[in-house]
Short mmCIF file of C-alpha atoms in Angstrom, two decimals:
data_model
loop_
_atom_site.label_atom_id
_atom_site.label_comp_id
_atom_site.label_asym_id
_atom_site.label_seq_id
_atom_site.Cartn_x
_atom_site.Cartn_y
_atom_site.Cartn_z
CA MET A 1114 34.46 -146.22 -12.84
CA PRO A 1115 38.06 -148.03 -12.06
CA PHE A 1116 38.20 -149.36 -8.54
CA ALA A 1117 41.39 -147.36 -8.04
CA ARG A 1118 39.26 -144.12 -8.99
CA VAL A 1119 36.46 -144.78 -6.49
CA LEU A 1120 38.98 -145.53 -3.42
CA GLN A 1121 40.49 -142.07 -4.11
CA LEU A 1122 37.17 -140.46 -3.90
CA TYR A 1123 36.55 -142.51 -0.78
CA SER A 1124 39.59 -141.29 0.81
CA ALA A 1125 39.10 -137.93 0.10
CA ALA A 1126 36.02 -137.93 1.22
CA LEU A 1127 37.19 -139.57 4.63
CA GLN A 1128 39.33 -136.78 5.07
CA ARG A 1129 37.30 -133.93 4.81
CA HIS A 1130 34.24 -135.37 6.78
CA PRO A 1131 35.06 -138.99 8.15
CA TRP A 1132 31.92 -139.07 10.48
CA ARG A 1133 29.65 -138.77 7.74
CA THR A 1134 31.44 -140.61 5.14
CA GLN A 1135 31.57 -143.62 7.36
CA ILE A 1136 27.70 -143.19 8.35
CA VAL A 1137 26.52 -142.60 4.72
CA THR A 1138 28.92 -145.15 3.55
CA THR A 1139 28.03 -147.92 6.32
CA GLY A 1140 23.94 -147.31 5.47
CA VAL A 1141 24.66 -147.51 1.57
CA LEU A 1142 26.51 -150.99 1.93
CA TRP A 1143 24.42 -152.34 4.33
CA GLY A 1144 21.16 -151.63 2.12
CA ALA A 1145 23.23 -152.83 -0.97
CA GLY A 1146 24.11 -156.06 0.71
CA ASP A 1147 20.34 -156.54 1.42
CA VAL A 1148 19.36 -155.87 -1.97
CA LEU A 1149 22.00 -157.98 -3.17
CA ALA A 1150 21.06 -160.81 -0.57
CA GLN A 1151 17.18 -160.46 -1.77
CA ARG A 1152 18.18 -161.06 -5.30
CA PHE A 1153 19.76 -164.48 -4.76
CA GLU A 1154 17.33 -165.68 -2.84
CA LYS A 1155 14.63 -165.36 -5.66
CA ALA A 1156 11.76 -164.09 -3.04
CA PRO A 1157 9.56 -161.18 -4.08
CA PHE A 1158 11.58 -157.60 -2.95
CA ASP A 1159 11.09 -156.42 0.76
CA ALA A 1160 11.66 -152.46 0.66
CA ARG A 1161 10.58 -152.26 4.43
CA ARG A 1162 13.80 -154.97 5.50
CA CYS A 1163 16.17 -153.28 2.99
CA ALA A 1164 15.35 -149.92 4.64
CA LEU A 1165 15.72 -151.02 8.06
CA THR A 1166 18.80 -152.90 6.95
CA ALA A 1167 20.42 -150.13 5.72
CA ALA A 1168 19.14 -147.66 8.77
CA TYR A 1169 21.06 -150.03 11.27
CA GLY A 1170 24.24 -149.18 9.35
CA ALA A 1171 23.76 -146.00 9.11
CA SER A 1172 22.48 -145.31 12.39
CA PHE A 1173 24.93 -147.63 14.48
CA ILE A 1174 27.25 -149.62 12.62
CA GLY A 1175 28.68 -146.48 11.07
CA PRO A 1176 29.61 -144.31 13.93
CA VAL A 1177 29.96 -146.43 16.49
CA GLY A 1178 32.51 -148.88 14.43
CA HIS A 1179 34.15 -145.38 13.52
CA ALA A 1180 34.69 -144.38 17.16
CA TRP A 1181 35.70 -147.83 18.30
CA TYR A 1182 38.36 -148.70 15.54
CA LEU A 1183 40.15 -145.39 15.90
CA GLY A 1184 39.74 -145.76 19.14
CA LEU A 1185 41.24 -149.19 19.62
CA ASP A 1186 44.27 -148.31 17.44
CA ARG A 1187 44.94 -145.54 19.79
CA ALA A 1188 45.11 -147.46 22.78
CA ALA A 1189 46.79 -150.65 21.03
CA ARG A 1190 49.71 -147.96 19.99
CA ALA A 1191 49.88 -146.92 23.21
CA LEU A 1192 50.73 -150.06 24.80
CA PHE A 1193 52.54 -152.19 21.72
CA ARG A 1194 54.50 -151.97 18.92
CA PRO A 1195 52.24 -151.26 15.72
CA GLY A 1196 52.13 -154.32 13.41
CA SER A 1197 53.55 -156.57 16.21
CA LEU A 1198 51.84 -159.68 17.04
CA ALA A 1199 50.83 -158.29 20.42
CA PHE A 1200 49.46 -155.15 18.67
CA VAL A 1201 47.21 -157.33 16.27
CA GLY A 1202 46.70 -159.98 19.06
CA GLY A 1203 45.18 -157.14 21.62
CA LYS A 1204 43.20 -155.66 18.96
CA VAL A 1205 41.72 -158.78 17.87
CA VAL A 1206 41.18 -159.88 22.01
CA ALA A 1207 39.50 -156.64 22.48
CA ASP A 1208 37.50 -156.64 19.28
CA THR A 1209 35.93 -160.01 20.02
CA ALA A 1210 35.53 -159.13 23.53
CA VAL A 1211 33.97 -155.56 23.41
CA PHE A 1212 32.89 -155.14 19.79
CA GLY A 1213 31.30 -158.29 19.02
CA PRO A 1214 28.94 -158.61 21.66
CA VAL A 1215 28.03 -154.90 21.24
CA HIS A 1216 26.94 -155.45 17.87
CA VAL A 1217 24.93 -158.53 18.47
CA ALA A 1218 22.64 -157.25 21.41
CA GLY A 1219 22.29 -153.89 19.55
CA TYR A 1220 21.18 -155.88 16.08
CA PHE A 1221 18.89 -157.69 18.33
CA SER A 1222 17.57 -155.21 19.83
CA TYR A 1223 16.82 -152.87 17.12
CA MET A 1224 15.49 -155.09 14.71
CA THR A 1225 13.06 -156.56 17.64
CA ALA A 1226 12.14 -152.81 18.46
CA LEU A 1227 11.33 -151.78 15.29
CA GLU A 1228 8.99 -155.03 14.48
CA GLY A 1229 7.17 -153.63 17.50
CA GLY A 1230 8.55 -155.84 20.73
CA GLY A 1231 9.22 -153.88 23.71
CA PRO A 1232 11.85 -154.53 26.55
CA PRO A 1233 10.46 -158.02 27.51
CA GLU A 1234 10.30 -158.91 23.98
CA ILE A 1235 14.09 -157.91 23.29
CA LEU A 1236 14.89 -159.60 26.85
CA ALA A 1237 13.59 -162.73 25.33
CA LYS A 1238 15.14 -162.21 22.10
CA LEU A 1239 18.79 -161.66 23.63
CA ARG A 1240 18.36 -164.81 25.88
CA ARG A 1241 17.16 -166.94 23.32
CA ASP A 1242 19.68 -165.81 20.26
CA PHE A 1243 22.44 -164.05 21.65
CA TRP A 1244 24.52 -166.76 22.75
CA PRO A 1245 24.05 -169.05 19.70
CA THR A 1246 24.79 -165.86 17.24
CA PHE A 1247 28.01 -164.57 19.33
CA SER A 1248 29.61 -168.23 19.84
CA ALA A 1249 28.74 -168.82 16.09
CA GLU A 1250 30.65 -165.39 14.95
CA LEU A 1251 33.75 -166.69 17.01
CA ALA A 1252 34.51 -169.07 14.38
CA VAL A 1253 34.92 -166.54 11.64
CA TRP A 1254 35.47 -163.02 12.95
CA PRO A 1255 38.68 -163.13 15.01
CA VAL A 1256 40.50 -164.90 11.56
CA VAL A 1257 38.82 -161.55 9.41
CA GLN A 1258 39.73 -159.01 11.89
CA ALA A 1259 43.63 -160.41 12.37
CA ALA A 1260 43.89 -159.74 8.88
CA ASN A 1261 42.22 -156.77 8.76
CA PHE A 1262 44.24 -155.40 11.92
CA LYS A 1263 47.74 -156.52 10.22
CA LEU A 1264 46.83 -154.84 6.76
CA VAL A 1265 44.72 -152.61 6.62
CA PRO A 1266 45.13 -149.01 7.87
CA VAL A 1267 43.19 -147.86 10.46
CA GLN A 1268 40.76 -145.54 8.33
CA TYR A 1269 39.64 -148.57 5.82
CA GLN A 1270 38.81 -151.37 8.55
CA LEU A 1271 35.52 -150.72 8.65
CA LEU A 1272 34.75 -150.48 5.30
CA VAL A 1273 36.77 -153.83 5.15
CA VAL A 1274 34.03 -155.24 7.78
CA ASN A 1275 31.30 -154.15 5.71
CA VAL A 1276 32.28 -155.61 2.68
CA PHE A 1277 32.68 -159.28 3.87
CA THR A 1278 29.11 -158.64 6.09
CA ILE A 1279 27.83 -158.19 2.88
CA LEU A 1280 29.69 -160.88 0.98
CA ALA A 1281 28.74 -163.63 3.72
CA ASN A 1282 25.30 -162.44 3.52
CA ALA A 1283 24.90 -162.95 -0.07
CA ALA A 1284 25.78 -167.05 0.78
CA GLY A 1285 21.73 -167.24 2.26
CA ASN A 1286 20.48 -166.41 5.71
CA GLN A 1287 22.90 -167.19 8.69
CA ILE A 1288 20.74 -169.56 10.90
CA PHE A 1289 21.98 -170.71 14.18
CA ILE A 1290 21.58 -173.94 15.71
CA VAL A 1291 21.84 -174.96 19.30
CA VAL A 1292 21.78 -178.72 19.89
CA ARG A 1293 21.68 -180.51 23.34
CA LYS A 1294 22.78 -184.12 23.81
CA GLY A 1295 21.54 -185.56 27.12
CA LYS A 1296 22.72 -183.77 29.80
CA GLN A 1297 25.69 -182.34 27.61
CA TYR A 1298 26.50 -178.58 28.22
CA PRO A 1299 27.71 -176.29 27.03
CA PRO A 1300 25.07 -177.61 23.86
CA ALA A 1301 26.58 -177.63 20.20
CA VAL A 1302 26.20 -175.03 18.34
CA CYS A 1303 26.83 -174.51 14.31
CA ASP A 1304 25.72 -171.71 12.04
CA VAL A 1305 24.35 -172.84 8.26
CA ARG A 1306 23.57 -170.91 5.46
CA ILE A 1307 20.14 -171.11 4.25
CA LYS A 1308 17.98 -169.00 1.22
CA TYR A 1309 14.72 -167.92 1.88
CA GLU A 1310 13.38 -170.35 -1.30
CA GLN A 1311 14.75 -173.29 0.89
CA THR A 1312 12.87 -175.67 3.32
CA ILE A 1313 13.05 -176.54 6.99
CA ALA A 1314 13.65 -179.99 5.54
CA ASP A 1315 17.27 -178.26 3.87
CA VAL A 1316 17.86 -176.61 7.24
CA LYS A 1317 17.53 -179.91 8.93
CA ALA A 1318 19.90 -181.31 6.28
CA ALA A 1319 22.94 -178.75 6.66
CA ALA A 1320 22.46 -178.88 10.58
CA SER A 1321 22.71 -182.85 10.65
CA ALA A 1322 26.02 -182.55 8.35
CA LYS A 1323 27.61 -179.78 10.23
CA LEU A 1324 26.74 -181.37 13.81
CA GLY A 1325 26.92 -184.96 12.78
CA VAL A 1326 23.53 -185.86 14.14
CA PRO A 1327 21.83 -188.22 12.28
CA LYS A 1328 18.22 -186.81 10.51
CA ASP A 1329 16.20 -188.84 12.27
CA LYS A 1330 17.51 -188.24 15.78
CA LEU A 1331 17.60 -184.40 15.46
CA LEU A 1332 14.87 -182.58 17.08
CA LEU A 1333 14.36 -179.00 16.18
CA PHE A 1334 12.31 -176.36 17.55
CA TRP A 1335 10.98 -172.91 16.15
CA GLN A 1336 9.35 -170.26 18.62
CA ASN A 1337 8.84 -173.07 21.11
CA LYS A 1338 7.17 -175.55 18.47
CA GLU A 1339 8.56 -178.57 17.39
CA LEU A 1340 9.54 -178.34 13.33
CA THR A 1341 7.97 -181.79 12.73
CA ARG A 1342 7.78 -183.21 8.91
CA ALA A 1343 4.91 -181.15 8.43
CA TYR A 1344 7.22 -178.49 8.38
CA ASP A 1345 9.67 -179.92 6.01
CA SER A 1346 8.07 -178.23 2.78
CA LYS A 1347 7.63 -174.92 4.34
CA THR A 1348 10.37 -172.04 3.03
CA LEU A 1349 11.95 -169.82 5.11
CA LEU A 1350 9.80 -166.99 3.60
CA ASP A 1351 7.16 -168.88 4.88
CA LEU A 1352 8.09 -168.91 8.30
CA ASN A 1353 10.01 -165.32 8.34
CA LEU A 1354 12.98 -167.28 9.46
CA HIS A 1355 16.00 -165.43 8.74
CA THR A 1356 19.44 -163.92 9.78
CA GLY A 1357 19.94 -163.64 13.34
CA PHE A 1358 17.05 -166.19 14.57
CA SER A 1359 18.39 -169.48 16.03
CA LEU A 1360 17.01 -172.81 16.24
CA SER A 1361 17.20 -174.97 19.44
CA GLY A 1362 16.80 -178.49 19.81
CA TYR A 1363 18.20 -181.85 20.85
CA ASP A 1364 20.28 -185.08 19.80
CA LEU A 1365 18.01 -187.84 20.37
CA SER A 1366 20.64 -189.99 20.14
CA GLU A 1367 20.50 -189.65 23.91
CA GLU A 1368 17.85 -190.05 26.52
CA PRO A 1369 16.98 -185.52 26.12
CA ASP A 1370 17.41 -183.55 29.50
CA TYR A 1371 14.71 -181.28 28.66
CA TRP A 1372 14.87 -177.68 29.63
CA PRO A 1373 12.60 -175.65 29.62
CA PRO A 1374 10.38 -178.58 30.07
CA VAL A 1375 8.65 -180.19 27.03
CA ILE A 1376 5.05 -181.59 26.38
CA GLU A 1377 3.35 -183.63 23.79
CA THR A 1378 0.47 -182.01 21.86
CA PRO A 1379 -1.16 -183.39 18.68
CA GLU A 1380 0.58 -180.62 16.77
CA GLY A 1381 4.03 -182.24 18.39
CA ARG A 1382 6.31 -181.24 21.11
CA ARG A 1383 6.06 -177.61 22.49
CA ILE A 1384 8.68 -175.96 24.99
CA LEU A 1385 7.02 -174.68 28.07
CA THR A 1386 7.58 -171.05 28.95
CA GLY A 1387 7.08 -168.44 31.59
CA ASP A 1388 4.42 -169.58 34.38
CA GLU A 1389 3.57 -172.65 32.58
CA ALA A 1390 7.38 -174.18 32.86
CA LEU A 1391 7.57 -172.96 36.79
CA GLN A 1392 4.64 -174.95 37.14
CA ALA A 1393 5.66 -177.75 35.22
#
């Protein structure tokens, strides 16, 4: 079916049943995006992951995104001349400051809850991964949304966001890397795109190149454990490491200022948490 015909049918459905259309379309697109990503990853198909991804798109991004873009457009039209620099810029600032954090926090909370985590696990996930994820997205989404708000009618803006998300996910898992050097604050942050069949050695190489840190000086942790050379041959699939997770670490070019405290163990360094950290 020609693209123009598909867009025509979508527009007609959007006019008749806007909420239902946005919810169903977003769920389908998020599910299709995960299917596409898994095909690129060449890993065994994970139906549960696909269903959870589609459910998140339909239950959260569809209705919340639809309401957000309509409300944002109405507010911007009341304050600025439509299409002006202030109109587009104001929408980008509001979208980045409000919807961006809500989306990141919502995704982490949803996925953690469905994996069996309660409030303590959700809070721990947000403390560890929210800022690295959100700060890395600041390098991409404001530019995408500036074009979206300038060129695309409001009723199609959620569709554009969904399609861009699919294309980004097809490039591989987005892993965030947070690295401190000495007493540096804030830490350096980057994101790397890694497929499931690639290894921790590939993650280290990509992070080293992006951060400008020599590989032999890059110390990374996953789930509070050092990713020693013993992990280098492990794939992301082996470690269940995927989009939305982050690795913390240190640039050992300078004496590290470890916090939380780090101890040496026979298996490598380990980050202390909770009462252990307070007692160290």
